[in-house]
Amino acid sequence: GNSGSTLNSGGMHHTGSKNSSQSSSLDYGIRFSLVNNTEGYDGKIIGRSVDLFHLKNWGNKNFGNKDGEIIHSRYGTSKVEYLRGKKKLDLHDEHYLSKDGGYAKWYKDIWKVYGSGMARKRHKKSWLTDKKNAKVLIKYMWGTKSQFYSRNNYLVVEPIFYFYMEGKYYGLTATEIGLFDYLIESKNGEGLGKYKSMKSIRRHQGGRSHSAIPAADYLQIDKWGIEKPTALQKRRGYRYSNGEIINKMGISIFRFLKPDTPTSKPATI
């Protein structure tokens, strides 16, 4: 059936200032990936992932990073790739924007994917079936219209958390937060190189990074090695371990139908 993932709470947050842990809805983003679901290619990314984002301070150059750059995943890796063992966390502080050779595009209307309150589901479906938005995604994901609307492919949605930590500005998905803190807490920062922090993201953010952020998205079925959360893990205020975030949280998937058919809205899975 079409029972499936829903966006359960606002997932895109921003830590207000370099020394603040206050959240703000002014900076937000989503990582989109088009994933093949046919036998033999199940879980394979089509084209590339893309971040659509809106940052209040973009261009201000006062993030605390050189040239206002954001520390991010070098290749915009999807949770699907992390879970299939195809990619490891590889942070980078250059070329975030597509015009600079990166995979991110500033897109003011991105907030409407989530909306707020009871209208969230309607906002989400409306945004995702808007031809203008679909055209932007197709272009920057290096896909085609037929691939985007194919019943064999799924659109993966992952909210991004933008925050300051130790004078640097980060943009990471929930999965990447879990991976980062696992490396800090269990591997002494192995593999993080110059991005190794003094403390974990969890300790810097007072636990928000391991509660509201990963709870923004989750699946209702097991898919691509990603497990659906338990009833307890869906409860508001639940504090997730790094492993729970990595294996379960921070992702929604959608199967699209042709936009010119009567049933033109995406069926959630």
mmCIF file of C-alpha atoms in Angstrom, residues 51-267:
data_model
loop_
_atom_site.group_PDB
_atom_site.id
_atom_site.type_symbol
_atom_site.label_atom_id
_atom_site.label_comp_id
_atom_site.label_asym_id
_atom_site.label_seq_id
_atom_site.Cartn_x
_atom_site.Cartn_y
_atom_site.Cartn_z
ATOM 1 C CA ASP A 51 21.257 20.118 -1.592
ATOM 2 C CA LEU A 52 18.621 22.828 -1.976
ATOM 3 C CA PHE A 53 19.021 25.329 0.842
ATOM 4 C CA HIS A 54 18.238 28.787 2.155
ATOM 5 C CA LEU A 55 20.636 30.518 4.547
ATOM 6 C CA LYS A 56 19.860 33.909 6.020
ATOM 7 C CA ASN A 57 23.529 34.855 6.189
ATOM 8 C CA TRP A 58 24.574 33.500 2.810
ATOM 9 C CA GLY A 59 27.041 35.931 1.251
ATOM 10 C CA ASN A 60 27.639 37.639 4.586
ATOM 11 C CA LYS A 61 31.074 36.001 4.837
ATOM 12 C CA ASN A 62 30.794 36.005 8.623
ATOM 13 C CA PHE A 63 30.182 32.307 9.193
ATOM 14 C CA GLY A 64 33.576 31.808 10.780
ATOM 15 C CA ASN A 65 34.816 29.754 7.840
ATOM 16 C CA LYS A 66 37.167 30.943 5.135
ATOM 17 C CA ASP A 67 35.163 32.673 2.389
ATOM 18 C CA GLY A 68 31.902 31.836 4.132
ATOM 19 C CA GLU A 69 32.071 28.193 3.131
ATOM 20 C CA ILE A 70 30.149 25.439 4.873
ATOM 21 C CA ILE A 71 31.746 22.225 6.088
ATOM 22 C CA HIS A 72 29.794 19.533 4.270
ATOM 23 C CA SER A 73 29.955 16.074 2.745
ATOM 24 C CA ARG A 74 32.377 16.253 -0.170
ATOM 25 C CA TYR A 75 30.017 14.428 -2.536
ATOM 26 C CA GLY A 76 26.621 15.085 -0.950
ATOM 27 C CA THR A 77 26.343 11.446 0.035
ATOM 28 C CA SER A 78 22.902 9.937 0.634
ATOM 29 C CA LYS A 79 22.022 7.776 3.623
ATOM 30 C CA VAL A 80 21.397 4.973 1.127
ATOM 31 C CA GLU A 81 25.064 5.056 0.063
ATOM 32 C CA TYR A 82 26.338 5.232 3.642
ATOM 33 C CA LEU A 83 24.218 2.237 4.664
ATOM 34 C CA ARG A 84 25.220 0.168 1.638
ATOM 35 C CA GLY A 85 28.883 0.773 2.485
ATOM 36 C CA LYS A 86 29.506 2.606 -0.786
ATOM 37 C CA LYS A 87 30.704 5.837 0.862
ATOM 38 C CA LYS A 88 32.334 6.944 4.110
ATOM 39 C CA LEU A 89 31.954 10.320 5.803
ATOM 40 C CA ASP A 90 34.272 12.629 3.877
ATOM 41 C CA LEU A 91 34.029 16.285 4.940
ATOM 42 C CA HIS A 92 35.014 19.235 2.812
ATOM 43 C CA ASP A 93 34.985 23.040 3.158
ATOM 44 C CA GLU A 94 35.112 24.186 -0.457
ATOM 45 C CA HIS A 95 32.837 24.164 -3.505
ATOM 46 C CA TYR A 96 29.455 23.720 -1.855
ATOM 47 C CA LEU A 97 27.581 25.742 -4.486
ATOM 48 C CA SER A 98 26.921 24.174 -7.877
ATOM 49 C CA LYS A 99 28.241 27.295 -9.618
ATOM 50 C CA ASP A 100 31.568 26.656 -7.873
ATOM 51 C CA GLY A 101 31.667 22.984 -8.804
ATOM 52 C CA GLY A 102 29.632 21.725 -5.842
ATOM 53 C CA TYR A 103 26.208 20.135 -5.546
ATOM 54 C CA ALA A 104 24.189 22.761 -3.612
ATOM 55 C CA LYS A 105 21.784 25.397 -4.879
ATOM 56 C CA TRP A 106 20.345 28.347 -2.948
ATOM 57 C CA TYR A 107 16.560 27.961 -3.207
ATOM 58 C CA LYS A 108 14.357 30.210 -1.121
ATOM 59 C CA ASP A 109 11.147 28.186 -1.493
ATOM 60 C CA ILE A 110 12.659 25.012 -0.033
ATOM 61 C CA TRP A 111 10.886 25.552 3.305
ATOM 62 C CA LYS A 112 7.550 24.724 1.674
ATOM 63 C CA VAL A 113 8.622 21.085 1.456
ATOM 64 C CA TYR A 114 8.006 20.941 5.188
ATOM 65 C CA GLY A 115 5.511 23.700 5.879
ATOM 66 C CA SER A 116 4.259 23.737 9.435
ATOM 67 C CA GLY A 117 1.670 22.130 11.670
ATOM 68 C CA MET A 118 -1.280 20.303 10.110
ATOM 69 C CA ALA A 119 -0.537 21.805 6.697
ATOM 70 C CA ARG A 120 2.853 20.114 6.456
ATOM 71 C CA LYS A 121 1.690 17.083 4.474
ATOM 72 C CA ARG A 122 -0.228 19.250 2.004
ATOM 73 C CA HIS A 123 2.740 21.629 1.609
ATOM 74 C CA LYS A 124 5.105 18.748 1.010
ATOM 75 C CA LYS A 125 3.007 17.091 -1.681
ATOM 76 C CA SER A 126 2.257 20.415 -3.338
ATOM 77 C CA TRP A 127 5.934 21.367 -3.475
ATOM 78 C CA LEU A 128 7.144 18.011 -4.743
ATOM 79 C CA THR A 129 4.606 17.886 -7.567
ATOM 80 C CA ASP A 130 5.195 21.477 -8.675
ATOM 81 C CA LYS A 131 6.728 21.296 -12.149
ATOM 82 C CA LYS A 132 8.991 24.290 -11.463
ATOM 83 C CA ASN A 133 10.545 22.600 -8.436
ATOM 84 C CA ALA A 134 10.776 19.248 -10.197
ATOM 85 C CA LYS A 135 12.582 20.933 -13.094
ATOM 86 C CA VAL A 136 15.171 22.387 -10.707
ATOM 87 C CA LEU A 137 15.744 19.003 -9.072
ATOM 88 C CA ILE A 138 16.066 17.205 -12.410
ATOM 89 C CA LYS A 139 18.618 19.740 -13.659
ATOM 90 C CA TYR A 140 20.853 19.765 -10.606
ATOM 91 C CA MET A 141 20.589 16.019 -9.970
ATOM 92 C CA TRP A 142 21.800 15.412 -13.541
ATOM 93 C CA GLY A 143 18.739 13.301 -14.229
ATOM 94 C CA THR A 144 16.049 13.256 -16.889
ATOM 95 C CA LYS A 145 12.324 13.872 -16.655
ATOM 96 C CA SER A 146 11.591 10.231 -17.465
ATOM 97 C CA GLN A 147 13.934 9.087 -14.671
ATOM 98 C CA PHE A 148 12.423 11.514 -12.182
ATOM 99 C CA TYR A 149 8.856 10.347 -12.809
ATOM 100 C CA SER A 150 9.676 6.669 -13.298
ATOM 101 C CA ARG A 151 7.805 4.211 -11.101
ATOM 102 C CA ASN A 152 11.104 2.317 -10.748
ATOM 103 C CA ASN A 153 12.870 5.200 -9.011
ATOM 104 C CA TYR A 154 12.420 6.818 -5.627
ATOM 105 C CA LEU A 155 13.133 10.339 -4.470
ATOM 106 C CA VAL A 156 15.037 10.316 -1.191
ATOM 107 C CA VAL A 157 14.602 13.358 1.070
ATOM 108 C CA GLU A 158 16.981 14.135 3.953
ATOM 109 C CA PRO A 159 16.793 17.358 6.011
ATOM 110 C CA ILE A 160 20.064 19.165 6.673
ATOM 111 C CA PHE A 161 21.090 20.681 10.017
ATOM 112 C CA TYR A 162 23.147 23.889 9.782
ATOM 113 C CA PHE A 163 25.058 24.832 12.928
ATOM 114 C CA TYR A 164 28.139 26.473 14.399
ATOM 115 C CA MET A 165 30.647 24.385 16.307
ATOM 116 C CA GLU A 166 33.964 25.629 17.641
ATOM 117 C CA GLY A 167 33.906 28.656 15.339
ATOM 118 C CA LYS A 168 33.082 26.697 12.180
ATOM 119 C CA TYR A 169 29.823 26.393 10.284
ATOM 120 C CA TYR A 170 28.507 22.942 9.313
ATOM 121 C CA GLY A 171 25.750 21.627 7.068
ATOM 122 C CA LEU A 172 25.154 17.914 7.764
ATOM 123 C CA THR A 173 22.305 15.453 7.417
ATOM 124 C CA ALA A 174 21.152 13.534 10.496
ATOM 125 C CA THR A 175 23.028 10.477 9.219
ATOM 126 C CA GLU A 176 26.244 12.482 8.921
ATOM 127 C CA ILE A 177 25.797 13.835 12.444
ATOM 128 C CA GLY A 178 25.528 10.262 13.708
ATOM 129 C CA LEU A 179 28.608 9.217 11.730
ATOM 130 C CA PHE A 180 30.590 12.269 12.897
ATOM 131 C CA ASP A 181 29.803 11.678 16.569
ATOM 132 C CA TYR A 182 30.514 7.952 16.250
ATOM 133 C CA LEU A 183 33.993 8.813 14.990
ATOM 134 C CA ILE A 184 34.507 11.398 17.773
ATOM 135 C CA GLU A 185 33.166 9.272 20.619
ATOM 136 C CA SER A 186 34.302 5.800 19.567
ATOM 137 C CA LYS A 187 37.255 6.313 17.212
ATOM 138 C CA ASN A 188 38.945 9.421 18.646
ATOM 139 C CA GLY A 189 38.040 11.372 15.510
ATOM 140 C CA GLU A 190 39.704 8.915 13.138
ATOM 141 C CA GLY A 191 39.091 9.901 9.525
ATOM 142 C CA LEU A 192 37.859 13.416 10.289
ATOM 143 C CA GLY A 193 41.256 15.045 9.704
ATOM 144 C CA LYS A 194 41.213 18.809 10.299
ATOM 145 C CA TYR A 195 37.472 18.686 11.023
ATOM 146 C CA LYS A 196 37.954 16.744 14.242
ATOM 147 C CA SER A 197 36.290 18.705 17.049
ATOM 148 C CA MET A 198 37.071 18.963 20.750
ATOM 149 C CA LYS A 199 33.616 17.673 21.658
ATOM 150 C CA SER A 200 30.874 15.749 19.879
ATOM 151 C CA ILE A 201 28.041 17.514 18.061
ATOM 152 C CA ARG A 202 25.688 16.035 20.680
ATOM 153 C CA ARG A 203 27.535 17.826 23.488
ATOM 154 C CA HIS A 204 27.755 21.086 21.560
ATOM 155 C CA GLN A 205 24.054 21.100 20.715
ATOM 156 C CA GLY A 206 22.730 20.013 24.089
ATOM 157 C CA GLY A 207 21.283 16.817 22.647
ATOM 158 C CA ARG A 208 19.065 18.465 19.992
ATOM 159 C CA SER A 209 21.178 16.913 17.254
ATOM 160 C CA HIS A 210 20.177 13.499 18.611
ATOM 161 C CA SER A 211 16.466 14.143 19.214
ATOM 162 C CA ALA A 212 14.446 16.596 17.083
ATOM 163 C CA ILE A 213 16.823 16.624 14.103
ATOM 164 C CA PRO A 214 16.872 12.883 13.256
ATOM 165 C CA ALA A 215 13.158 12.536 14.158
ATOM 166 C CA ALA A 216 12.186 14.859 11.293
ATOM 167 C CA ASP A 217 12.098 11.931 8.837
ATOM 168 C CA TYR A 218 11.806 8.179 9.108
ATOM 169 C CA LEU A 219 10.462 5.226 7.142
ATOM 170 C CA GLN A 220 7.497 2.990 7.884
ATOM 171 C CA ILE A 221 9.110 0.023 6.131
ATOM 172 C CA ASP A 222 12.630 -1.417 5.988
ATOM 173 C CA LYS A 223 14.336 -0.314 2.779
ATOM 174 C CA TRP A 224 17.915 -0.540 1.416
ATOM 175 C CA GLY A 225 19.174 -1.687 4.791
ATOM 176 C CA ILE A 226 17.505 1.266 6.522
ATOM 177 C CA GLU A 227 15.293 0.075 9.361
ATOM 178 C CA LYS A 228 11.972 1.563 10.427
ATOM 179 C CA PRO A 229 12.064 2.907 14.002
ATOM 180 C CA THR A 230 10.218 1.259 16.878
ATOM 181 C CA ALA A 231 7.181 2.870 18.520
ATOM 182 C CA LEU A 232 9.436 4.072 21.353
ATOM 183 C CA GLN A 233 11.855 5.664 18.897
ATOM 184 C CA LYS A 234 9.014 7.644 17.304
ATOM 185 C CA ARG A 235 8.099 9.321 20.572
ATOM 186 C CA ARG A 236 8.676 13.050 20.863
ATOM 187 C CA GLY A 237 11.827 13.852 22.810
ATOM 188 C CA TYR A 238 13.427 10.425 22.369
ATOM 189 C CA ARG A 239 17.227 10.649 22.495
ATOM 190 C CA TYR A 240 18.828 8.564 19.761
ATOM 191 C CA SER A 241 22.173 6.843 19.869
ATOM 192 C CA ASN A 242 24.564 7.355 16.966
ATOM 193 C CA GLY A 243 23.746 3.850 15.757
ATOM 194 C CA GLU A 244 19.993 4.469 15.808
ATOM 195 C CA ILE A 245 20.431 7.644 13.773
ATOM 196 C CA ILE A 246 22.748 6.001 11.248
ATOM 197 C CA ASN A 247 20.566 2.933 10.746
ATOM 198 C CA LYS A 248 17.057 4.381 11.007
ATOM 199 C CA MET A 249 16.473 8.121 11.161
ATOM 200 C CA GLY A 250 16.497 11.234 8.991
ATOM 201 C CA ILE A 251 15.117 9.981 5.665
ATOM 202 C CA SER A 252 11.870 9.898 3.670
ATOM 203 C CA ILE A 253 11.318 8.267 0.287
ATOM 204 C CA PHE A 254 8.759 9.006 -2.420
ATOM 205 C CA ARG A 255 7.638 7.214 -5.561
ATOM 206 C CA PHE A 256 6.434 9.582 -8.246
ATOM 207 C CA LEU A 257 3.659 9.154 -10.781
ATOM 208 C CA LYS A 258 3.375 11.054 -14.046
ATOM 209 C CA PRO A 259 2.496 14.689 -13.271
ATOM 210 C CA ASP A 260 -0.130 14.800 -16.040
ATOM 211 C CA THR A 261 -2.178 11.865 -14.741
ATOM 212 C CA PRO A 262 -5.206 12.267 -12.432
ATOM 213 C CA THR A 263 -3.212 10.766 -9.543
ATOM 214 C CA SER A 264 -0.342 13.197 -9.885
ATOM 215 C CA LYS A 265 0.703 13.435 -6.257
ATOM 216 C CA PRO A 266 3.599 11.311 -4.935
ATOM 217 C CA ALA A 267 2.739 8.205 -3.018
#
